[in-house]
Coordinates of C-alpha atoms (C1' of nucleotides) in Angstrom, one line a residue:
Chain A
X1 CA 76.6 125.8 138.6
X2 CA 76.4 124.7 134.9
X3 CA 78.5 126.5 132.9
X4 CA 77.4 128.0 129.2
X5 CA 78.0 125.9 126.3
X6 CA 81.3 127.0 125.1
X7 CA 81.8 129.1 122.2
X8 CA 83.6 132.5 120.7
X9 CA 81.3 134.9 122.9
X10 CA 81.1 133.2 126.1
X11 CA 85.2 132.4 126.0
X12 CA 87.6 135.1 127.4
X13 CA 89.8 136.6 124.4
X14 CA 93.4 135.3 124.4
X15 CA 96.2 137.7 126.2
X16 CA 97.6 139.3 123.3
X17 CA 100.3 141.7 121.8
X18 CA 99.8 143.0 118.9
X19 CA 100.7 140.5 116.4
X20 CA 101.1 140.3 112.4
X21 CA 98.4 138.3 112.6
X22 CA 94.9 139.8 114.2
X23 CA 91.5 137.9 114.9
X24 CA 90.0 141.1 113.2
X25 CA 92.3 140.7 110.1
X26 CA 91.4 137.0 109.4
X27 CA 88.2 137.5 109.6
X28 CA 87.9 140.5 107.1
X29 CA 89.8 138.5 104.8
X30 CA 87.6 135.6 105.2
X31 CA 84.7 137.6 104.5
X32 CA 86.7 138.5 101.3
X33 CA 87.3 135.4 100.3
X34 CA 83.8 134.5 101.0
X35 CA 82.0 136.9 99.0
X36 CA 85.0 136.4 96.0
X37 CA 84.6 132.7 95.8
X38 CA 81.7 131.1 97.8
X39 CA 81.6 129.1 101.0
X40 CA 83.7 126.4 99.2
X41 CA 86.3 128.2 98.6
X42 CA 87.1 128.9 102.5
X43 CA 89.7 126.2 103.3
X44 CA 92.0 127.1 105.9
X45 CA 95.0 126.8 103.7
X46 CA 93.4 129.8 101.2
X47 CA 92.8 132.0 104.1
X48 CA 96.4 131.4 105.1
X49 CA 97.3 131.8 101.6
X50 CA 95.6 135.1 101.5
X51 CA 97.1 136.7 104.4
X52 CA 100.5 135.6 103.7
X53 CA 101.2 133.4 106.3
X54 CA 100.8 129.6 107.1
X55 CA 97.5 128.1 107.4
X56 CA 97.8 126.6 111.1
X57 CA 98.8 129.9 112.3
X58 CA 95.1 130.8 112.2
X59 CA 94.9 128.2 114.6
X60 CA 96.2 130.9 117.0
X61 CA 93.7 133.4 116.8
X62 CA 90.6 131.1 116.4
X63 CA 90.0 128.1 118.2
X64 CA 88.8 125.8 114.6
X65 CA 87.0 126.8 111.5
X66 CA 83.4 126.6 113.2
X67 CA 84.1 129.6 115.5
X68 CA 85.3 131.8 112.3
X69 CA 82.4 130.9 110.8
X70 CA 80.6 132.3 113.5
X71 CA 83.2 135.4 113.9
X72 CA 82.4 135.9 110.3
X73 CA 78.4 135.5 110.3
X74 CA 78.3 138.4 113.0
X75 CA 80.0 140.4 110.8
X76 CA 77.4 140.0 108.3
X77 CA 74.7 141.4 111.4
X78 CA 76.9 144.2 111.8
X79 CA 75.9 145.5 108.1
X80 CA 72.6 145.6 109.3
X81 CA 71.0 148.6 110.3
X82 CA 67.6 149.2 112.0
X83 CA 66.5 152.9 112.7
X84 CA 65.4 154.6 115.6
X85 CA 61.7 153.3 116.1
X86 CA 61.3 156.0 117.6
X87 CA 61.7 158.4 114.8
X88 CA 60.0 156.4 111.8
X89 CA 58.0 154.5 113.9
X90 CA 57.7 150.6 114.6
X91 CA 56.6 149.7 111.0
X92 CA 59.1 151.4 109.0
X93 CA 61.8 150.6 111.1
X94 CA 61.3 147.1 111.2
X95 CA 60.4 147.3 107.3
X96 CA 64.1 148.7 106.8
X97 CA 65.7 146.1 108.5
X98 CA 63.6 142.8 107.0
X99 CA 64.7 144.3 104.0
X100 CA 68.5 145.3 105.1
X101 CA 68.4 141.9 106.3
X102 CA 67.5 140.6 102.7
X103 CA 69.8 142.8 101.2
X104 CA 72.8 141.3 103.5
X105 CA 72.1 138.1 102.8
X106 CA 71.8 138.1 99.5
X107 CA 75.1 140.5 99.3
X108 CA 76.6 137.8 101.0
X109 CA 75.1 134.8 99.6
X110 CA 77.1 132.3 102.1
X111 CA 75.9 133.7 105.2
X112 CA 72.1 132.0 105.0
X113 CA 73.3 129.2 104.9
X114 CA 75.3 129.9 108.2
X115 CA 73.0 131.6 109.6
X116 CA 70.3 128.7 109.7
X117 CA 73.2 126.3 110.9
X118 CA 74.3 128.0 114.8
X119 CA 72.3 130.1 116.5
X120 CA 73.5 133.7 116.7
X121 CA 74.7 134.8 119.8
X122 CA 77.3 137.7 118.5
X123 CA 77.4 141.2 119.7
X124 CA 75.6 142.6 116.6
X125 CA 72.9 140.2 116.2
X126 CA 72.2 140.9 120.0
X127 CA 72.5 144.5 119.1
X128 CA 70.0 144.3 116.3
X129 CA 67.8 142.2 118.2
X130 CA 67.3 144.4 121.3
X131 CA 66.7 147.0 118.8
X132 CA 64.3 145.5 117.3
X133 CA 62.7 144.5 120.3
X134 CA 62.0 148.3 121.2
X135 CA 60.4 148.8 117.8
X136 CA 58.0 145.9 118.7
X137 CA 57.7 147.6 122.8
X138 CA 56.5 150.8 120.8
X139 CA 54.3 148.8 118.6
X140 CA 52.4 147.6 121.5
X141 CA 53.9 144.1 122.6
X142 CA 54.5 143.1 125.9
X143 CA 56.2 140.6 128.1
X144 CA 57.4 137.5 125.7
X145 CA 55.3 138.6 122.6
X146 CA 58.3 141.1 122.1
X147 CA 60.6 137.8 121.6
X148 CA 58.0 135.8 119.2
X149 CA 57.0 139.2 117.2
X150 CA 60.8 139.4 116.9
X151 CA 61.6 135.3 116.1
X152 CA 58.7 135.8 113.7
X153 CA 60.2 138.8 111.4
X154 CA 63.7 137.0 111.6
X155 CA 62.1 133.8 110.4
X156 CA 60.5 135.2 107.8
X157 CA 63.2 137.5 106.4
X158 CA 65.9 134.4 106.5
X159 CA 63.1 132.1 104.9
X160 CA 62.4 134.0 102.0
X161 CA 66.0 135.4 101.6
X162 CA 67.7 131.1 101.5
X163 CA 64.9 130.2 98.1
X164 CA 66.2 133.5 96.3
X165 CA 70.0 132.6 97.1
X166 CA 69.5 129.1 96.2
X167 CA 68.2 129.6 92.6
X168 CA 71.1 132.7 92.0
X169 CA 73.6 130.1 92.9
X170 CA 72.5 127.6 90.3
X171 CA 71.9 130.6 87.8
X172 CA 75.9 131.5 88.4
X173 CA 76.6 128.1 88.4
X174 CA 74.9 127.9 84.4
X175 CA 77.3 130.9 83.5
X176 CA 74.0 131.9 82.0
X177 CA 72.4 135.1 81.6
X178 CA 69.7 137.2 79.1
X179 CA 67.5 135.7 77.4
X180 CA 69.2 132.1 77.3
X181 CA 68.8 132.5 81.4
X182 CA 65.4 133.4 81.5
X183 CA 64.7 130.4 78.9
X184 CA 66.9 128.2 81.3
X185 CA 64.7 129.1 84.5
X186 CA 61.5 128.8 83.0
X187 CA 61.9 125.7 81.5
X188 CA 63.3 124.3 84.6
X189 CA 60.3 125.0 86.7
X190 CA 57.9 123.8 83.6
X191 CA 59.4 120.1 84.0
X192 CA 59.6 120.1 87.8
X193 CA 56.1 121.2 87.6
X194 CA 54.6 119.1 84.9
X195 CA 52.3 117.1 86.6
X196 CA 50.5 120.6 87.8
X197 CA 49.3 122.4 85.5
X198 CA 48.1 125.2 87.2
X199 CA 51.2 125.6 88.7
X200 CA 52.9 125.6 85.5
X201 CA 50.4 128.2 83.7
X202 CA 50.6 130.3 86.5
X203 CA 54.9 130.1 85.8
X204 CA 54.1 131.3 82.3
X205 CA 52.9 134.9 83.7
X206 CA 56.2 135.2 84.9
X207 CA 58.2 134.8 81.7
X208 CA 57.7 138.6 80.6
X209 CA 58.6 140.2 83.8
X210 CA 62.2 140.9 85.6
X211 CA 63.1 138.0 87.9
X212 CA 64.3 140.3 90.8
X213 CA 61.2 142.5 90.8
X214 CA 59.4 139.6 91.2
X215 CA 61.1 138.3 93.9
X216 CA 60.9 141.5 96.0
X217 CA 57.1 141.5 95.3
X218 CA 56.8 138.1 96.5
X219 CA 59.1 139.1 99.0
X220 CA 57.1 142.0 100.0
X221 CA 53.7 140.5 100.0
X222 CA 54.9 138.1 102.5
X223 CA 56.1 140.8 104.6
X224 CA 53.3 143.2 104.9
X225 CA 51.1 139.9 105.6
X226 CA 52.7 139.5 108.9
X227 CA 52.9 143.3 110.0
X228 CA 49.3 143.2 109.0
X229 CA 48.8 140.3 111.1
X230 CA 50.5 141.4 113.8
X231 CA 48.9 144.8 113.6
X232 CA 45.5 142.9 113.5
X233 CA 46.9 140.6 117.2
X234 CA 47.7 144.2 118.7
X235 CA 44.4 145.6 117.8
X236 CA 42.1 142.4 119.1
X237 CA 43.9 142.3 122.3
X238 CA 43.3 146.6 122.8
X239 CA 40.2 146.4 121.8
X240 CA 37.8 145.6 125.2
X241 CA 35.1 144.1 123.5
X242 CA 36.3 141.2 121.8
X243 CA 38.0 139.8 125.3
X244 CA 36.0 136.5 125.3
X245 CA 37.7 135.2 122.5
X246 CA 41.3 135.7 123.7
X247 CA 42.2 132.6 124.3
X248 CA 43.0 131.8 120.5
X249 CA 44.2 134.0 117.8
X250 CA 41.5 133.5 115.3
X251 CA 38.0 131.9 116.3
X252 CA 36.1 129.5 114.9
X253 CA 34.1 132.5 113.4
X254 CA 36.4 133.9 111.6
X255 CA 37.4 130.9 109.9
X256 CA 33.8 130.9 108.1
X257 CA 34.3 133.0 105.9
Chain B
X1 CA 66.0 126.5 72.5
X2 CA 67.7 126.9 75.8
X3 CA 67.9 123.5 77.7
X4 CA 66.9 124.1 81.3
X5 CA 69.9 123.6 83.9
X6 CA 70.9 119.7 84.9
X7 CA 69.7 117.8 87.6
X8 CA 68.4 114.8 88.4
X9 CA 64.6 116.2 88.1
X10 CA 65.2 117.3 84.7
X11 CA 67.6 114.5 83.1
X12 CA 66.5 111.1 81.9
X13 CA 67.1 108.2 84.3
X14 CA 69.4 105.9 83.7
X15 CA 67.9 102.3 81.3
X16 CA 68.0 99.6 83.8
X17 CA 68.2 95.9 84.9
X18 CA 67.2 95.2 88.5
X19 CA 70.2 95.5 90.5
X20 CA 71.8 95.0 93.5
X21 CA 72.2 98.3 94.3
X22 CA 69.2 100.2 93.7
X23 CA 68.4 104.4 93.7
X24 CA 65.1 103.8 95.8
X25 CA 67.9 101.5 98.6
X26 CA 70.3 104.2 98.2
X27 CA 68.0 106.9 99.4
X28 CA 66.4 105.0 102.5
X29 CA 69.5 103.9 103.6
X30 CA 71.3 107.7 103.3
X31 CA 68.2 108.9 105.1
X32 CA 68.9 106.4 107.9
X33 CA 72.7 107.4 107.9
X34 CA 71.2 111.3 108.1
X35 CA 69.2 110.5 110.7
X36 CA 71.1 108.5 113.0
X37 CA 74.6 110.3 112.6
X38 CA 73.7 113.4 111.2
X39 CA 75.1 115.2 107.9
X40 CA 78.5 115.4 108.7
X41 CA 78.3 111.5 108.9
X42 CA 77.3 111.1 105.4
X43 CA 79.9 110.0 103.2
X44 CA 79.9 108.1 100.0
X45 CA 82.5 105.6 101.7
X46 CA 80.0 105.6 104.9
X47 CA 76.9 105.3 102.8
X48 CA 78.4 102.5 100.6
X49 CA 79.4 100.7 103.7
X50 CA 76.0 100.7 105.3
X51 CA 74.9 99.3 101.6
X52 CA 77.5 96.7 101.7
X53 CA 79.0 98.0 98.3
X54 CA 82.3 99.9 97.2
X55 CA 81.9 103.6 97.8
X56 CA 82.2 104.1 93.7
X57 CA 79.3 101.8 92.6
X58 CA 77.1 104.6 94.3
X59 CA 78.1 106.8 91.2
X60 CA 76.1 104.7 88.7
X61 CA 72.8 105.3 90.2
X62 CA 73.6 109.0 90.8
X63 CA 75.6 111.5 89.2
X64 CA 77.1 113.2 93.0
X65 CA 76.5 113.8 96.0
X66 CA 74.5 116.6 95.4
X67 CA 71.9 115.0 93.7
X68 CA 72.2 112.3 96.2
X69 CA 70.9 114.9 98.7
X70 CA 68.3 116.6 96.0
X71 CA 67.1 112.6 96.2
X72 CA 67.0 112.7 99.9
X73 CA 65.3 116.1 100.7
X74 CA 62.4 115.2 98.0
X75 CA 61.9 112.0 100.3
X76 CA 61.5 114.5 103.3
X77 CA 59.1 116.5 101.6
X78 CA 57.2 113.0 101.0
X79 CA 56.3 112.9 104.7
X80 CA 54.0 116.2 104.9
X81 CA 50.5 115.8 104.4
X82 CA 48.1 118.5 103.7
X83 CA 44.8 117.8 104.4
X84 CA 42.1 118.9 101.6
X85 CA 41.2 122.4 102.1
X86 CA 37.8 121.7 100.9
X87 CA 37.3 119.5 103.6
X88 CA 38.9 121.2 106.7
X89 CA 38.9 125.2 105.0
X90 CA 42.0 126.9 104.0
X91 CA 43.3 128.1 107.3
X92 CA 43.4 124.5 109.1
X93 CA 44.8 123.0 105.4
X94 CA 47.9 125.6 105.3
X95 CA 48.1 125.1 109.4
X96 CA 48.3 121.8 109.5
X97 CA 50.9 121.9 106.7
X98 CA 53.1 124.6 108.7
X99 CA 53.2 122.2 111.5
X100 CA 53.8 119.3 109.0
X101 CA 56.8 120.7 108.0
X102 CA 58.0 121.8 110.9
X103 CA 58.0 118.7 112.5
X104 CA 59.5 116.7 109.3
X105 CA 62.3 119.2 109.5
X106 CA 62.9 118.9 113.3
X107 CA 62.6 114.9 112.7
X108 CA 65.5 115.3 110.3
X109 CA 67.4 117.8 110.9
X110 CA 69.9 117.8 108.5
X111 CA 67.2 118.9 106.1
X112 CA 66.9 122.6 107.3
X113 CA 70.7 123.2 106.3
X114 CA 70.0 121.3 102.4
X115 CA 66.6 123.2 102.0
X116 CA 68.0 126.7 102.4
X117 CA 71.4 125.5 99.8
X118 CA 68.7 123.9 96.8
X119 CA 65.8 124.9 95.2
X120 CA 63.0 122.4 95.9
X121 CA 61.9 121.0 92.2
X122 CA 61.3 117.3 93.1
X123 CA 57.9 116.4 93.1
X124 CA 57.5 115.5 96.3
X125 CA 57.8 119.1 96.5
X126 CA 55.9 119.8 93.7
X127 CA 53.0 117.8 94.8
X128 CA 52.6 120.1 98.2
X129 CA 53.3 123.5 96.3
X130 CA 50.4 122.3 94.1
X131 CA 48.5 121.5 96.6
X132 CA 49.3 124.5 98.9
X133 CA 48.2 126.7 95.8
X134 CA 45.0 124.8 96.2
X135 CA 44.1 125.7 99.2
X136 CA 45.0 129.6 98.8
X137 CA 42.6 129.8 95.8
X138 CA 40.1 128.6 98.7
X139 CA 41.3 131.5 100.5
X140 CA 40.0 133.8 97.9
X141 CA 43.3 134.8 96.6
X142 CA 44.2 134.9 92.7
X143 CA 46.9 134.8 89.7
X144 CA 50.5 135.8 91.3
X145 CA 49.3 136.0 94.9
X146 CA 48.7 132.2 94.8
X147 CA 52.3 132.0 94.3
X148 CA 53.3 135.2 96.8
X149 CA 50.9 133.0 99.5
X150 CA 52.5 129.8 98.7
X151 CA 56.2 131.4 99.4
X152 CA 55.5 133.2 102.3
X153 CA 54.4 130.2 104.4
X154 CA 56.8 128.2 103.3
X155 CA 59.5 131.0 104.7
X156 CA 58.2 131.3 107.3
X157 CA 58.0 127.8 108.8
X158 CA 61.4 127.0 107.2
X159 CA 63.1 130.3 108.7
X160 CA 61.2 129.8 112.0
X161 CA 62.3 126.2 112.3
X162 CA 66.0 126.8 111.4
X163 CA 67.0 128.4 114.5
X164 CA 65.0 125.9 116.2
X165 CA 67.2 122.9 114.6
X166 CA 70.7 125.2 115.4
X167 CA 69.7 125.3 119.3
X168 CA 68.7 121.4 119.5
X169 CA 72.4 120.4 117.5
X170 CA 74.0 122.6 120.2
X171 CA 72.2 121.1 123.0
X172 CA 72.9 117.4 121.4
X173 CA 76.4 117.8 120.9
X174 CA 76.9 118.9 124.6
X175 CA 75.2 116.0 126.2
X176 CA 73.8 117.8 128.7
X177 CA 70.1 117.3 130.2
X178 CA 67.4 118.0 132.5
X179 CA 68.2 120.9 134.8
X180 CA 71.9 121.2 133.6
X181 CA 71.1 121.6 130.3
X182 CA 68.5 124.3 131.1
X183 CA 71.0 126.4 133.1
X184 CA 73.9 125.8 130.5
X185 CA 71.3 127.3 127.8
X186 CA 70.0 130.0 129.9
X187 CA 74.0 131.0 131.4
X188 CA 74.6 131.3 127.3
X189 CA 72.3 133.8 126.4
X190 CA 72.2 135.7 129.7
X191 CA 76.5 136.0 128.3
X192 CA 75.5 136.9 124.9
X193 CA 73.1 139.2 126.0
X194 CA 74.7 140.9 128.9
X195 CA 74.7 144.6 127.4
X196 CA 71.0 144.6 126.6
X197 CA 69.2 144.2 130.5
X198 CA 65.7 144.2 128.7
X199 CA 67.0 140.4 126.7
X200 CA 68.2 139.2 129.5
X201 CA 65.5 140.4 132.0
X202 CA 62.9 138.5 129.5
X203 CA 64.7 135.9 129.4
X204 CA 64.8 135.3 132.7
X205 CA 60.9 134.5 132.2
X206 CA 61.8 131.7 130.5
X207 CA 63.8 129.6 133.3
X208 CA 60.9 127.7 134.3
X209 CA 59.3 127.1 130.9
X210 CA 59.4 124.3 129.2
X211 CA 61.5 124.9 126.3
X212 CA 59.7 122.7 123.6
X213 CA 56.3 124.1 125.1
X214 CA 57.7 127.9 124.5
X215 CA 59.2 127.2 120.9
X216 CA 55.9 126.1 119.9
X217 CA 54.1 129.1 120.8
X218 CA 56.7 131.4 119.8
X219 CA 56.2 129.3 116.0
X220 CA 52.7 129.3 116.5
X221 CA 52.5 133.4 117.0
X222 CA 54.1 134.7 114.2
X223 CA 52.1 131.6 112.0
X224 CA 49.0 133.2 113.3
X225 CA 50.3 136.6 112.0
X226 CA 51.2 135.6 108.9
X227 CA 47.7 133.7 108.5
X228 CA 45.9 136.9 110.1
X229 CA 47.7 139.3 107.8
X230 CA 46.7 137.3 104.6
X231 CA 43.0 137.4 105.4
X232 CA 43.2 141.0 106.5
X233 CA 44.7 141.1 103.0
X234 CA 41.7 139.4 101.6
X235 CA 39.0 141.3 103.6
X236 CA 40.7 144.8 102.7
X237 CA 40.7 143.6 98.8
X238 CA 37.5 142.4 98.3
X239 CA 36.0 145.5 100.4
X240 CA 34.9 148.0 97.9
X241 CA 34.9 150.8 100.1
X242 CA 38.9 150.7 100.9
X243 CA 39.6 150.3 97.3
X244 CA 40.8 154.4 97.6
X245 CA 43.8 152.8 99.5
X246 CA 44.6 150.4 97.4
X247 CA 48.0 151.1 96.5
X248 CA 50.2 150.7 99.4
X249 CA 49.4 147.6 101.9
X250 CA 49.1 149.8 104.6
X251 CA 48.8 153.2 104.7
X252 CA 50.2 156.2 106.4
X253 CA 47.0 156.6 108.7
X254 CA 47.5 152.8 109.8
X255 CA 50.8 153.2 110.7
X256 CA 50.2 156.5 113.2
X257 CA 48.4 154.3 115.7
Chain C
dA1 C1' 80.1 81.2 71.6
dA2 C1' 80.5 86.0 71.2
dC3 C1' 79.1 90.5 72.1
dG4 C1' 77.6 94.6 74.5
dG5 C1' 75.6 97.0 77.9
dA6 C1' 74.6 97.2 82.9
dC7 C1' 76.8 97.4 86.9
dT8 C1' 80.7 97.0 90.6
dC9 C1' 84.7 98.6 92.7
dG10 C1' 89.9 99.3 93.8
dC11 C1' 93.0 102.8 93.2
dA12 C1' 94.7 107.3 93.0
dC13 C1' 94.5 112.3 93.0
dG14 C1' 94.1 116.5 95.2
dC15 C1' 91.7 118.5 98.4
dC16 C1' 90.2 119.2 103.5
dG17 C1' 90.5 120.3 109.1
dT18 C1' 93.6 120.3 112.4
dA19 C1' 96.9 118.0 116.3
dC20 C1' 101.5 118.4 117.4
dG21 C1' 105.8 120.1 118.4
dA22 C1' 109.7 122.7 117.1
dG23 C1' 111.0 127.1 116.1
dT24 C1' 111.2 132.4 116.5
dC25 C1' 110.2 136.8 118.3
dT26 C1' 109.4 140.2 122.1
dC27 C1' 109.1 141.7 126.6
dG28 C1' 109.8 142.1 131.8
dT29 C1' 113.0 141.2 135.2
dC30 C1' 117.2 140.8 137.2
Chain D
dG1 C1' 123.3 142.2 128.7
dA2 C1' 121.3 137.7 130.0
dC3 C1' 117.6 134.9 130.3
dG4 C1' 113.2 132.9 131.0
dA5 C1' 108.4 133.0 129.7
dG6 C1' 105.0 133.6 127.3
dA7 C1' 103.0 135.0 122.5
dC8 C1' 103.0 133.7 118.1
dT9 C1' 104.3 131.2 113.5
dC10 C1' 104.4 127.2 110.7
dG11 C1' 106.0 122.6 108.4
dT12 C1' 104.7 118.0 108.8
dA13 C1' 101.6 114.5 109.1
dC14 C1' 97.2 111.9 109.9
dG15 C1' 92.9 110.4 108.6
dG16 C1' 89.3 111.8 106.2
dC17 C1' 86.7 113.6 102.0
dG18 C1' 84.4 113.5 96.7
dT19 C1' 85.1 111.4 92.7
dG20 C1' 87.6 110.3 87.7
dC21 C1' 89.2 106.3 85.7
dG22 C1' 89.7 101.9 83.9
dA23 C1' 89.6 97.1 84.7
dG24 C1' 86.6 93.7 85.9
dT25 C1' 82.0 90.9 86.3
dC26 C1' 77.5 89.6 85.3
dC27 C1' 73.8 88.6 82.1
dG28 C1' 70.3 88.8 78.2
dT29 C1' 70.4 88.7 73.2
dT30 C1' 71.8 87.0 68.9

DNA sequence: AACGGACTCGCACGCCGTACGAGTCTCGTC
DNA sequence: GACGAGACTCGTACGGCGTGCGAGTCCGTT
C-alpha cells in the first residue's frame, strides 16, 4: 500500500530526552521572530541566534525550514477559536471564527502567505475544521456539502484577509502614516486606476472615512453574502415544492431579473 | 502633496532606444521560466541565462525583482476575459470571470502565492476590476457595494483556488499518479484527520471521485453562495416591505431557523 | 571627431538553506 | 566505575541567491 506523502504530521516524532533545545521552543521563538520582523527576517541562522545556540542544531528537531514553516502556521490555527454551535448557533459561530480567522491573520501578517502555499493538515486546523463542520451539520448540510460549505468560508476568509495584508505591508514599508498615508494610498489607486473613471470617483468616497472600517465593511459584506447564500441553498433544497429545479443552484429564471 | 508609494505602475518608464534586451522579452520569457520550473526556479542569473544576457543587464529594464514579478502577475491577469454583462447578464459575466481566474491561476501556479504578497494595481488588473464593477451596477448594486461586490468575488475565487494550487504542488513534487497517488492523498488526510471520525468517515466518500471533478464542484458551491447571497441582498434591498430590517443583514428571526 | 546617454555585464558582498562529520553529553548496562 | 550507544550540538563548507558598483560598449547627435 501507498504510503502518505511525507510530512511533519504523518512522520513519527523523534525519541527524545529532554533537551536544551525543544521543537516547542523553536517554534515559539520563530513565531516571535515572525511577528517582530516579517517572513524575511526568518533565516535559520537568526532563529539560532535567538535561542542561543547554533543554527544547524535546529536541524535536529526539524527535518528543514519547510516543515517549521508548517509547525509554525498551525500554531497560528491554534489562536483560532470557534464556539459551541450549539450554544450560539451555526451563524454566529461561524461568524466568530471568519472573523477570528481575519483577526489571526492579520495579527500575524506572514501566515497568509503560508497558508495559501501547503495545505494544512496540523492538529489545530483539523480541530477547527471538524468544528466547523458541526456548525454547518446544525445548519442543515449533509454528506459532502459539509466539506464545500466549509472550503467555501475558509476561501473566503483567507481571500479577503491576503488584499488587506498586502496593502498594510506596503503602508509599513512607506514608514507612512496620518494624513501623508492616506494621501499616499489614495493617490496610488488614482494612477493605477486612471484609465477608469468610475473606478477612480468611486475611490474618492473613500478619502474621508477610516481605512480599517472600511475594510471590515467590505469584509463584512462579502461575508454575510455567502451565509445568505448558503442560507438561501438550505432553504430551496427543504422546501418540497421547488424540487424540479434541483439540479442547478439558480435557474434560468432567476437569472431574469 | 504626498507622492503616492513607488512602483513600477506609478513611476515613469525608462527613455529608450530599441534594445536587445527588452521589458516586454523579459516578462514572456520569466513567465516561461514560472511556468516550466516553477517560482523557486526564477532567478535573475536563471532568467538572464534563458535571455542570453548577464544576470545584471536585467536591472536596467527593471528596478528588482519585485517589480519583475508586479510585471509578471499583471501579464496573468491579461489572460481572463469577462464577457459583457450586457450581453450574457451579470450572473454569467462575474461566473465566467470566477472560472477565468481560477483556471489562469491553476495554469500558473506560482501566481496564487505573488497575488496574496502584492496589491494588484497593474492595469491588466485594472481593466477587469473596472469591468467587474460593470457588471455589478447590472446587478442592481450601487456606490461602495460596487466595490464590496468586486472584492468579495475576487476573494473568494483567489482563497478557494489557493488550497487548490498547495495540493497539486504536493502531488507534483511526489511524482506519484493514477491509483498511487489517490491512495497516498487519501492515506494523508485519513493521518491528519485521525481524531475527528466524522473527516475521515466523509472522506472516505471521496476515494472513488475524481479529484479534479470534486474540486470543481466544491469551487462551484460556495461561488453559487456567494452569487445567491448577493441577489438575496439585492431582492431584500429593493423590497420595500423588509426595509424595517434593514439594519443588520440578517436578523435574529433568520438565524433561529 | 567628440560627446553623452542608453545599455551590458563581470565582480564582489553579504546573505541564504543545509549536508556533513566531528564533537559532547547523558543514560542504561555490566 | 567503565563503556557503549544513542541523543544532541555546532563549525565548516558548498552552491546558490539579490543586487550595488563601476568599467566597458554601442550609437545617434552635433
Amino acid at each position: 500500500m501507498q504510503q502518505p506523502f511525507d510530512s511533519v504530521w504523518t512522520r513519527e516524532p523523534r525519541a527524545s530526552r529532554s533537551s536544551t533545545l525543544s521543537r516547542e521552543q523553536i517554534v515559539r521563538t520563530a513565531v516571535e521572530l515572525l511577528d517582530a520582523e516579517g517572513v524575511d527576517a526568518l533565516s535559520m541562522r537568526r532563529l539560532g541566534a535567538k535561542l542561543g545556540s547554533g543554527a544547524t542544531s535546529i536541524y535536529w528537531h526539524v527535518a528543514h525550514k519547510d516543515e517549521l514553516l508548517e509547525l509554525v502556521m498551525d500554531e497560528v490555527y491554534g489562536e483560532i477559536t470557534l464556539p459551541d454551535p450549539a450554544v450560539v448557533g451555526w451563524q454566529d459561530a461561524v461568524t466568530v471564527f471568519a472573523y477570528g480567522l481575519r483577526d489571526a491573520l492579520r495579527k500575524h501578517p506572514w501566515a497568509a502567505s503560508l497558508l495559501s502555499t501547503r495545505p494544512s493538515l496540523g492538529p489545530n486546523a483539523m480541530r477547527l475544521l471538524a468544528r466547523m463542520t458541526t456548525a454547518f451539520e446544525q445548519a442543515g448540510f449533509t454528506g459532502l456539502e459539509l466539506d464545500y460549505a466549509s472550503a467555501a468560508l475558509l476561501s473566503y476568509v483567507l481571500g479577503a484577509t491576503a488584499p488587506e495584508i498586502a496593502w498594510q505591508a506596503v503602508i509599513d514599508r512607506s514608514g507612512l502614516d496620518g494624513e501623508e498615508l492616506v494621501t499616499a494610498v489614495h493617490e496610488t489607486v488614482r494612477r493605477a486606476a486612471r484609465d477608469h473613471p468610475g473606478l477612480v470617483s468611486r475611490h474618492e468616497q473613500y478619502r474621508d472615512l477610516d481605512m480599517d472600517v472600511t475594510r471590515a465593511i467590505s469584509f463584512d459584506f462579502g461575508l454575510t453574502c455567502l451565509i445568505g447564500g448558503m442560507k438561501a441553498r438550505l432553504a430551496r433544497d427543504a422546501a418540497p415544492f421547488t424540487e424540479a429545479h434541483d439540479a442547478a443552484p439558480f435557474t434560468d429564471a432567476d437569472r431574469e431579473q
